[in-house]
Amino acid sequence: MQNQDQAKNSLNWHDYFGLYSLKNQEPIPLKKIKTIVNIKDFLATVTYSQIYVNHTDSLLEIEYFFPISSTACFHSFKAIVEDKEIIGMVKEKNIAKEEYQETVKEGGTTTYAEISKKNKDVLRVLLGNLPPQTEIQIDFSYIEKLNVSMNKFWRFTLYSTLNPRYSSQHLKRKKTQTLASYPLISGLDPRAYPWEVSATITSKSRITFIQCPSHEVEFNHVDSVRDFVYKIDLKRNIKNLPNKNFVLLYANEIVNKPGSIISPYEEGYCASITFFPEMNPKSDDDAYKAFLEGSS
């Protein structure tokens, strides 16, 4: 049995969780969520894949919200319903909204996304005419530059609050932006969904340090000769829930040297440069201990 504190902090599914029907605000069950992270030097591409199920016998117009980090660049959106793939495209807002409404009236399945007016770091997604007794897979991705920790490491953070805890009900609450106040998902609830995370780090030079201070993970050398590529997965024998952020720290031989990356983006490219000089005399192990003690 849960004690009173656990029960108080566990997730109230009807108030906070999942994808919602616009008509009656009933939640659409989440079946599975997987996050794939590809880190190249100091730039991360993060892809979320979520599968929801419409168990009703009705066509549904649905919505969900997810936050966009202020340091991230939204990259792509895709919805897969039955054998139909809907690819997100950037259009002028009024035109996109009119096209969405027209397609819904005609009975077609379509999507529309916009930044929430009340919460500028939240993307609102509408999906019209989800067929009955049907699964929908929603994939979205963003690109984000890694932070620096201890003047020694690149730090990647995958925020658990990116998972579907936003609903139209929740956004109307006064404490919506207080992320620390989000309740935890109780592992005792049979509807609690597992959080699968798989990350790959590809470096231009040998990776000299890598740790995951937040979770128990499995490290695998993809490039076992030169240590340029590592794959990191949450341990499969542990049921991980999205109750805390996933954090990776790593360093390579050129971490304190100027670097640049050019990546494809939509129909063009985006470029990023970085440089932070070596100013921390501590060893990697000592710097990591300091990080665990609360330094950044």
JSON list of N, CA, C and O in Angstrom, two decimals, residues 85-128:
[
{"chain": "A", "resi": 85, "resn": "GLU", "atom": "N", "xyz": [0.46, 8.53, -43.31]},
{"chain": "A", "resi": 85, "resn": "GLU", "atom": "CA", "xyz": [1.51, 9.29, -42.63]},
{"chain": "A", "resi": 85, "resn": "GLU", "atom": "C", "xyz": [1.29, 10.77, -42.88]},
{"chain": "A", "resi": 85, "resn": "GLU", "atom": "O", "xyz": [1.20, 11.20, -44.03]},
{"chain": "A", "resi": 86, "resn": "ILE", "atom": "N", "xyz": [1.17, 11.54, -41.80]},
{"chain": "A", "resi": 86, "resn": "ILE", "atom": "CA", "xyz": [0.93, 12.98, -41.91]},
{"chain": "A", "resi": 86, "resn": "ILE", "atom": "C", "xyz": [2.19, 13.71, -41.47]},
{"chain": "A", "resi": 86, "resn": "ILE", "atom": "O", "xyz": [2.62, 13.60, -40.31]},
{"chain": "A", "resi": 87, "resn": "ILE", "atom": "N", "xyz": [2.80, 14.45, -42.40]},
{"chain": "A", "resi": 87, "resn": "ILE", "atom": "CA", "xyz": [4.06, 15.14, -42.13]},
{"chain": "A", "resi": 87, "resn": "ILE", "atom": "C", "xyz": [3.77, 16.61, -41.84]},
{"chain": "A", "resi": 87, "resn": "ILE", "atom": "O", "xyz": [3.05, 17.27, -42.59]},
{"chain": "A", "resi": 88, "resn": "GLY", "atom": "N", "xyz": [4.34, 17.13, -40.75]},
{"chain": "A", "resi": 88, "resn": "GLY", "atom": "CA", "xyz": [4.16, 18.53, -40.40]},
{"chain": "A", "resi": 88, "resn": "GLY", "atom": "C", "xyz": [4.94, 19.44, -41.32]},
{"chain": "A", "resi": 88, "resn": "GLY", "atom": "O", "xyz": [6.09, 19.17, -41.66]},
{"chain": "A", "resi": 89, "resn": "MET", "atom": "N", "xyz": [4.31, 20.55, -41.75]},
{"chain": "A", "resi": 89, "resn": "MET", "atom": "CA", "xyz": [4.97, 21.55, -42.59]},
{"chain": "A", "resi": 89, "resn": "MET", "atom": "C", "xyz": [4.72, 22.93, -42.01]},
{"chain": "A", "resi": 89, "resn": "MET", "atom": "O", "xyz": [3.63, 23.20, -41.47]},
{"chain": "A", "resi": 90, "resn": "VAL", "atom": "N", "xyz": [5.70, 23.82, -42.11]},
{"chain": "A", "resi": 90, "resn": "VAL", "atom": "CA", "xyz": [5.56, 25.18, -41.62]},
{"chain": "A", "resi": 90, "resn": "VAL", "atom": "C", "xyz": [4.79, 26.01, -42.64]},
{"chain": "A", "resi": 90, "resn": "VAL", "atom": "O", "xyz": [5.20, 26.10, -43.81]},
{"chain": "A", "resi": 91, "resn": "LYS", "atom": "N", "xyz": [3.65, 26.60, -42.21]},
{"chain": "A", "resi": 91, "resn": "LYS", "atom": "CA", "xyz": [2.85, 27.46, -43.08]},
{"chain": "A", "resi": 91, "resn": "LYS", "atom": "C", "xyz": [2.41, 28.68, -42.29]},
{"chain": "A", "resi": 91, "resn": "LYS", "atom": "O", "xyz": [2.48, 28.70, -41.07]},
{"chain": "A", "resi": 92, "resn": "GLU", "atom": "N", "xyz": [1.93, 29.69, -43.01]},
{"chain": "A", "resi": 92, "resn": "GLU", "atom": "CA", "xyz": [1.36, 30.86, -42.36]},
{"chain": "A", "resi": 92, "resn": "GLU", "atom": "C", "xyz": [0.18, 30.40, -41.51]},
{"chain": "A", "resi": 92, "resn": "GLU", "atom": "O", "xyz": [-0.63, 29.59, -41.94]},
{"chain": "A", "resi": 93, "resn": "LYS", "atom": "N", "xyz": [0.09, 30.94, -40.28]},
{"chain": "A", "resi": 93, "resn": "LYS", "atom": "CA", "xyz": [-0.82, 30.40, -39.28]},
{"chain": "A", "resi": 93, "resn": "LYS", "atom": "C", "xyz": [-2.27, 30.33, -39.74]},
{"chain": "A", "resi": 93, "resn": "LYS", "atom": "O", "xyz": [-2.93, 29.30, -39.62]},
{"chain": "A", "resi": 94, "resn": "ASN", "atom": "N", "xyz": [-2.81, 31.42, -40.27]},
{"chain": "A", "resi": 94, "resn": "ASN", "atom": "CA", "xyz": [-4.21, 31.45, -40.67]},
{"chain": "A", "resi": 94, "resn": "ASN", "atom": "C", "xyz": [-4.50, 30.45, -41.79]},
{"chain": "A", "resi": 94, "resn": "ASN", "atom": "O", "xyz": [-5.54, 29.79, -41.81]},
{"chain": "A", "resi": 95, "resn": "ILE", "atom": "N", "xyz": [-3.56, 30.34, -42.74]},
{"chain": "A", "resi": 95, "resn": "ILE", "atom": "CA", "xyz": [-3.73, 29.40, -43.84]},
{"chain": "A", "resi": 95, "resn": "ILE", "atom": "C", "xyz": [-3.74, 27.96, -43.32]},
{"chain": "A", "resi": 95, "resn": "ILE", "atom": "O", "xyz": [-4.60, 27.15, -43.70]},
{"chain": "A", "resi": 96, "resn": "ALA", "atom": "N", "xyz": [-2.80, 27.65, -42.43]},
{"chain": "A", "resi": 96, "resn": "ALA", "atom": "CA", "xyz": [-2.71, 26.30, -41.87]},
{"chain": "A", "resi": 96, "resn": "ALA", "atom": "C", "xyz": [-3.97, 25.94, -41.10]},
{"chain": "A", "resi": 96, "resn": "ALA", "atom": "O", "xyz": [-4.49, 24.82, -41.20]},
{"chain": "A", "resi": 97, "resn": "LYS", "atom": "N", "xyz": [-4.50, 26.90, -40.33]},
{"chain": "A", "resi": 97, "resn": "LYS", "atom": "CA", "xyz": [-5.70, 26.64, -39.53]},
{"chain": "A", "resi": 97, "resn": "LYS", "atom": "C", "xyz": [-6.91, 26.42, -40.43]},
{"chain": "A", "resi": 97, "resn": "LYS", "atom": "O", "xyz": [-7.74, 25.54, -40.17]},
{"chain": "A", "resi": 98, "resn": "GLU", "atom": "N", "xyz": [-7.04, 27.23, -41.49]},
{"chain": "A", "resi": 98, "resn": "GLU", "atom": "CA", "xyz": [-8.15, 27.06, -42.42]},
{"chain": "A", "resi": 98, "resn": "GLU", "atom": "C", "xyz": [-8.09, 25.70, -43.12]},
{"chain": "A", "resi": 98, "resn": "GLU", "atom": "O", "xyz": [-9.11, 25.03, -43.29]},
{"chain": "A", "resi": 99, "resn": "GLU", "atom": "N", "xyz": [-6.89, 25.27, -43.52]},
{"chain": "A", "resi": 99, "resn": "GLU", "atom": "CA", "xyz": [-6.73, 23.98, -44.18]},
{"chain": "A", "resi": 99, "resn": "GLU", "atom": "C", "xyz": [-7.09, 22.84, -43.22]},
{"chain": "A", "resi": 99, "resn": "GLU", "atom": "O", "xyz": [-7.73, 21.86, -43.62]},
{"chain": "A", "resi": 100, "resn": "TYR", "atom": "N", "xyz": [-6.70, 22.98, -41.96]},
{"chain": "A", "resi": 100, "resn": "TYR", "atom": "CA", "xyz": [-7.04, 21.97, -40.95]},
{"chain": "A", "resi": 100, "resn": "TYR", "atom": "C", "xyz": [-8.55, 21.86, -40.79]},
{"chain": "A", "resi": 100, "resn": "TYR", "atom": "O", "xyz": [-9.13, 20.76, -40.84]},
{"chain": "A", "resi": 101, "resn": "GLN", "atom": "N", "xyz": [-9.23, 22.99, -40.60]},
{"chain": "A", "resi": 101, "resn": "GLN", "atom": "CA", "xyz": [-10.67, 22.99, -40.39]},
{"chain": "A", "resi": 101, "resn": "GLN", "atom": "C", "xyz": [-11.42, 22.43, -41.60]},
{"chain": "A", "resi": 101, "resn": "GLN", "atom": "O", "xyz": [-12.41, 21.70, -41.46]},
{"chain": "A", "resi": 102, "resn": "GLU", "atom": "N", "xyz": [-10.95, 22.76, -42.79]},
{"chain": "A", "resi": 102, "resn": "GLU", "atom": "CA", "xyz": [-11.60, 22.28, -44.01]},
{"chain": "A", "resi": 102, "resn": "GLU", "atom": "C", "xyz": [-11.46, 20.76, -44.14]},
{"chain": "A", "resi": 102, "resn": "GLU", "atom": "O", "xyz": [-12.41, 20.06, -44.50]},
{"chain": "A", "resi": 103, "resn": "THR", "atom": "N", "xyz": [-10.26, 20.25, -43.84]},
{"chain": "A", "resi": 103, "resn": "THR", "atom": "CA", "xyz": [-10.04, 18.81, -43.95]},
{"chain": "A", "resi": 103, "resn": "THR", "atom": "C", "xyz": [-10.87, 18.05, -42.93]},
{"chain": "A", "resi": 103, "resn": "THR", "atom": "O", "xyz": [-11.41, 16.97, -43.23]},
{"chain": "A", "resi": 104, "resn": "VAL", "atom": "N", "xyz": [-11.01, 18.60, -41.72]},
{"chain": "A", "resi": 104, "resn": "VAL", "atom": "CA", "xyz": [-11.82, 17.96, -40.69]},
{"chain": "A", "resi": 104, "resn": "VAL", "atom": "C", "xyz": [-13.28, 17.90, -41.13]},
{"chain": "A", "resi": 104, "resn": "VAL", "atom": "O", "xyz": [-13.97, 16.88, -40.97]},
{"chain": "A", "resi": 105, "resn": "LYS", "atom": "N", "xyz": [-13.80, 19.00, -41.72]},
{"chain": "A", "resi": 105, "resn": "LYS", "atom": "CA", "xyz": [-15.18, 19.03, -42.19]},
{"chain": "A", "resi": 105, "resn": "LYS", "atom": "C", "xyz": [-15.42, 17.97, -43.27]},
{"chain": "A", "resi": 105, "resn": "LYS", "atom": "O", "xyz": [-16.51, 17.39, -43.35]},
{"chain": "A", "resi": 106, "resn": "GLU", "atom": "N", "xyz": [-14.41, 17.72, -44.09]},
{"chain": "A", "resi": 106, "resn": "GLU", "atom": "CA", "xyz": [-14.54, 16.75, -45.17]},
{"chain": "A", "resi": 106, "resn": "GLU", "atom": "C", "xyz": [-14.35, 15.31, -44.68]},
{"chain": "A", "resi": 106, "resn": "GLU", "atom": "O", "xyz": [-14.47, 14.37, -45.47]},
{"chain": "A", "resi": 107, "resn": "GLY", "atom": "N", "xyz": [-14.03, 15.15, -43.38]},
{"chain": "A", "resi": 107, "resn": "GLY", "atom": "CA", "xyz": [-13.88, 13.81, -42.81]},
{"chain": "A", "resi": 107, "resn": "GLY", "atom": "C", "xyz": [-12.48, 13.26, -42.88]},
{"chain": "A", "resi": 107, "resn": "GLY", "atom": "O", "xyz": [-12.26, 12.09, -42.54]},
{"chain": "A", "resi": 108, "resn": "GLY", "atom": "N", "xyz": [-11.51, 14.06, -43.30]},
{"chain": "A", "resi": 108, "resn": "GLY", "atom": "CA", "xyz": [-10.14, 13.59, -43.39]},
{"chain": "A", "resi": 108, "resn": "GLY", "atom": "C", "xyz": [-9.40, 13.67, -42.07]},
{"chain": "A", "resi": 108, "resn": "GLY", "atom": "O", "xyz": [-9.77, 14.42, -41.17]},
{"chain": "A", "resi": 109, "resn": "THR", "atom": "N", "xyz": [-8.35, 12.89, -41.94]},
{"chain": "A", "resi": 109, "resn": "THR", "atom": "CA", "xyz": [-7.50, 12.92, -40.75]},
{"chain": "A", "resi": 109, "resn": "THR", "atom": "C", "xyz": [-6.35, 13.89, -41.00]},
{"chain": "A", "resi": 109, "resn": "THR", "atom": "O", "xyz": [-5.62, 13.75, -42.00]},
{"chain": "A", "resi": 110, "resn": "THR", "atom": "N", "xyz": [-6.17, 14.85, -40.12]},
{"chain": "A", "resi": 110, "resn": "THR", "atom": "CA", "xyz": [-5.16, 15.89, -40.34]},
{"chain": "A", "resi": 110, "resn": "THR", "atom": "C", "xyz": [-4.68, 16.43, -39.00]},
{"chain": "A", "resi": 110, "resn": "THR", "atom": "O", "xyz": [-5.25, 16.12, -37.96]},
{"chain": "A", "resi": 111, "resn": "THR", "atom": "N", "xyz": [-3.63, 17.24, -39.02]},
{"chain": "A", "resi": 111, "resn": "THR", "atom": "CA", "xyz": [-3.08, 17.82, -37.79]},
{"chain": "A", "resi": 111, "resn": "THR", "atom": "C", "xyz": [-2.85, 19.31, -37.97]},
{"chain": "A", "resi": 111, "resn": "THR", "atom": "O", "xyz": [-2.69, 19.81, -39.09]},
{"chain": "A", "resi": 112, "resn": "TYR", "atom": "N", "xyz": [-2.79, 20.00, -36.84]},
{"chain": "A", "resi": 112, "resn": "TYR", "atom": "CA", "xyz": [-2.48, 21.43, -36.81]},
{"chain": "A", "resi": 112, "resn": "TYR", "atom": "C", "xyz": [-1.73, 21.70, -35.51]},
{"chain": "A", "resi": 112, "resn": "TYR", "atom": "O", "xyz": [-2.12, 21.22, -34.45]},
{"chain": "A", "resi": 113, "resn": "ALA", "atom": "N", "xyz": [-0.66, 22.46, -35.57]},
{"chain": "A", "resi": 113, "resn": "ALA", "atom": "CA", "xyz": [0.14, 22.75, -34.38]},
{"chain": "A", "resi": 113, "resn": "ALA", "atom": "C", "xyz": [0.41, 24.24, -34.29]},
{"chain": "A", "resi": 113, "resn": "ALA", "atom": "O", "xyz": [0.60, 24.92, -35.31]},
{"chain": "A", "resi": 114, "resn": "GLU", "atom": "N", "xyz": [0.43, 24.76, -33.06]},
{"chain": "A", "resi": 114, "resn": "GLU", "atom": "CA", "xyz": [0.73, 26.17, -32.83]},
{"chain": "A", "resi": 114, "resn": "GLU", "atom": "C", "xyz": [1.30, 26.34, -31.43]},
{"chain": "A", "resi": 114, "resn": "GLU", "atom": "O", "xyz": [1.10, 25.49, -30.56]},
{"chain": "A", "resi": 115, "resn": "ILE", "atom": "N", "xyz": [2.02, 27.42, -31.21]},
{"chain": "A", "resi": 115, "resn": "ILE", "atom": "CA", "xyz": [2.51, 27.74, -29.89]},
{"chain": "A", "resi": 115, "resn": "ILE", "atom": "C", "xyz": [1.35, 28.25, -29.04]},
{"chain": "A", "resi": 115, "resn": "ILE", "atom": "O", "xyz": [0.57, 29.09, -29.49]},
{"chain": "A", "resi": 116, "resn": "SER", "atom": "N", "xyz": [1.24, 27.73, -27.82]},
{"chain": "A", "resi": 116, "resn": "SER", "atom": "CA", "xyz": [0.15, 28.14, -26.94]},
{"chain": "A", "resi": 116, "resn": "SER", "atom": "C", "xyz": [0.23, 29.64, -26.65]},
{"chain": "A", "resi": 116, "resn": "SER", "atom": "O", "xyz": [1.31, 30.19, -26.41]},
{"chain": "A", "resi": 117, "resn": "LYS", "atom": "N", "xyz": [-0.92, 30.33, -26.67]},
{"chain": "A", "resi": 117, "resn": "LYS", "atom": "CA", "xyz": [-0.96, 31.76, -26.39]},
{"chain": "A", "resi": 117, "resn": "LYS", "atom": "C", "xyz": [-0.65, 32.06, -24.93]},
{"chain": "A", "resi": 117, "resn": "LYS", "atom": "O", "xyz": [-0.04, 33.08, -24.61]},
{"chain": "A", "resi": 118, "resn": "LYS", "atom": "N", "xyz": [-1.09, 31.16, -24.04]},
{"chain": "A", "resi": 118, "resn": "LYS", "atom": "CA", "xyz": [-0.89, 31.39, -22.61]},
{"chain": "A", "resi": 118, "resn": "LYS", "atom": "C", "xyz": [0.49, 30.96, -22.13]},
{"chain": "A", "resi": 118, "resn": "LYS", "atom": "O", "xyz": [1.03, 31.53, -21.20]},
{"chain": "A", "resi": 119, "resn": "ASN", "atom": "N", "xyz": [1.05, 29.93, -22.77]},
{"chain": "A", "resi": 119, "resn": "ASN", "atom": "CA", "xyz": [2.35, 29.41, -22.35]},
{"chain": "A", "resi": 119, "resn": "ASN", "atom": "C", "xyz": [3.25, 29.34, -23.58]},
{"chain": "A", "resi": 119, "resn": "ASN", "atom": "O", "xyz": [3.15, 28.42, -24.39]},
{"chain": "A", "resi": 120, "resn": "LYS", "atom": "N", "xyz": [4.13, 30.34, -23.73]},
{"chain": "A", "resi": 120, "resn": "LYS", "atom": "CA", "xyz": [4.90, 30.49, -24.95]},
{"chain": "A", "resi": 120, "resn": "LYS", "atom": "C", "xyz": [5.91, 29.38, -25.17]},
{"chain": "A", "resi": 120, "resn": "LYS", "atom": "O", "xyz": [6.48, 29.28, -26.26]},
{"chain": "A", "resi": 121, "resn": "ASP", "atom": "N", "xyz": [6.18, 28.56, -24.14]},
{"chain": "A", "resi": 121, "resn": "ASP", "atom": "CA", "xyz": [7.10, 27.46, -24.32]},
{"chain": "A", "resi": 121, "resn": "ASP", "atom": "C", "xyz": [6.37, 26.14, -24.54]},
{"chain": "A", "resi": 121, "resn": "ASP", "atom": "O", "xyz": [6.94, 25.06, -24.40]},
{"chain": "A", "resi": 122, "resn": "VAL", "atom": "N", "xyz": [5.08, 26.22, -24.88]},
{"chain": "A", "resi": 122, "resn": "VAL", "atom": "CA", "xyz": [4.27, 25.02, -25.06]},
{"chain": "A", "resi": 122, "resn": "VAL", "atom": "C", "xyz": [3.70, 24.98, -26.47]},
{"chain": "A", "resi": 122, "resn": "VAL", "atom": "O", "xyz": [3.11, 25.95, -26.95]},
{"chain": "A", "resi": 123, "resn": "LEU", "atom": "N", "xyz": [3.88, 23.85, -27.15]},
{"chain": "A", "resi": 123, "resn": "LEU", "atom": "CA", "xyz": [3.31, 23.64, -28.47]},
{"chain": "A", "resi": 123, "resn": "LEU", "atom": "C", "xyz": [2.00, 22.87, -28.33]},
{"chain": "A", "resi": 123, "resn": "LEU", "atom": "O", "xyz": [1.95, 21.83, -27.67]},
{"chain": "A", "resi": 124, "resn": "ARG", "atom": "N", "xyz": [0.94, 23.41, -28.93]},
{"chain": "A", "resi": 124, "resn": "ARG", "atom": "CA", "xyz": [-0.38, 22.76, -28.91]},
{"chain": "A", "resi": 124, "resn": "ARG", "atom": "C", "xyz": [-0.60, 22.07, -30.25]},
{"chain": "A", "resi": 124, "resn": "ARG", "atom": "O", "xyz": [-0.40, 22.66, -31.30]},
{"chain": "A", "resi": 125, "resn": "VAL", "atom": "N", "xyz": [-1.00, 20.82, -30.19]},
{"chain": "A", "resi": 125, "resn": "VAL", "atom": "CA", "xyz": [-1.23, 20.04, -31.40]},
{"chain": "A", "resi": 125, "resn": "VAL", "atom": "C", "xyz": [-2.67, 19.56, -31.42]},
{"chain": "A", "resi": 125, "resn": "VAL", "atom": "O", "xyz": [-3.16, 18.99, -30.45]},
{"chain": "A", "resi": 126, "resn": "LEU", "atom": "N", "xyz": [-3.37, 19.82, -32.53]},
{"chain": "A", "resi": 126, "resn": "LEU", "atom": "CA", "xyz": [-4.71, 19.30, -32.76]},
{"chain": "A", "resi": 126, "resn": "LEU", "atom": "C", "xyz": [-4.64, 18.21, -33.82]},
{"chain": "A", "resi": 126, "resn": "LEU", "atom": "O", "xyz": [-3.89, 18.33, -34.80]},
{"chain": "A", "resi": 127, "resn": "LEU", "atom": "N", "xyz": [-5.42, 17.15, -33.64]},
{"chain": "A", "resi": 127, "resn": "LEU", "atom": "CA", "xyz": [-5.52, 16.12, -34.65]},
{"chain": "A", "resi": 127, "resn": "LEU", "atom": "C", "xyz": [-7.00, 15.82, -34.86]},
{"chain": "A", "resi": 127, "resn": "LEU", "atom": "O", "xyz": [-7.71, 15.49, -33.91]},
{"chain": "A", "resi": 128, "resn": "GLY", "atom": "N", "xyz": [-7.45, 16.00, -36.10]},
{"chain": "A", "resi": 128, "resn": "GLY", "atom": "CA", "xyz": [-8.86, 15.84, -36.39]},
{"chain": "A", "resi": 128, "resn": "GLY", "atom": "C", "xyz": [-9.19, 14.49, -36.99]},
{"chain": "A", "resi": 128, "resn": "GLY", "atom": "O", "xyz": [-8.43, 13.96, -37.82]}
]
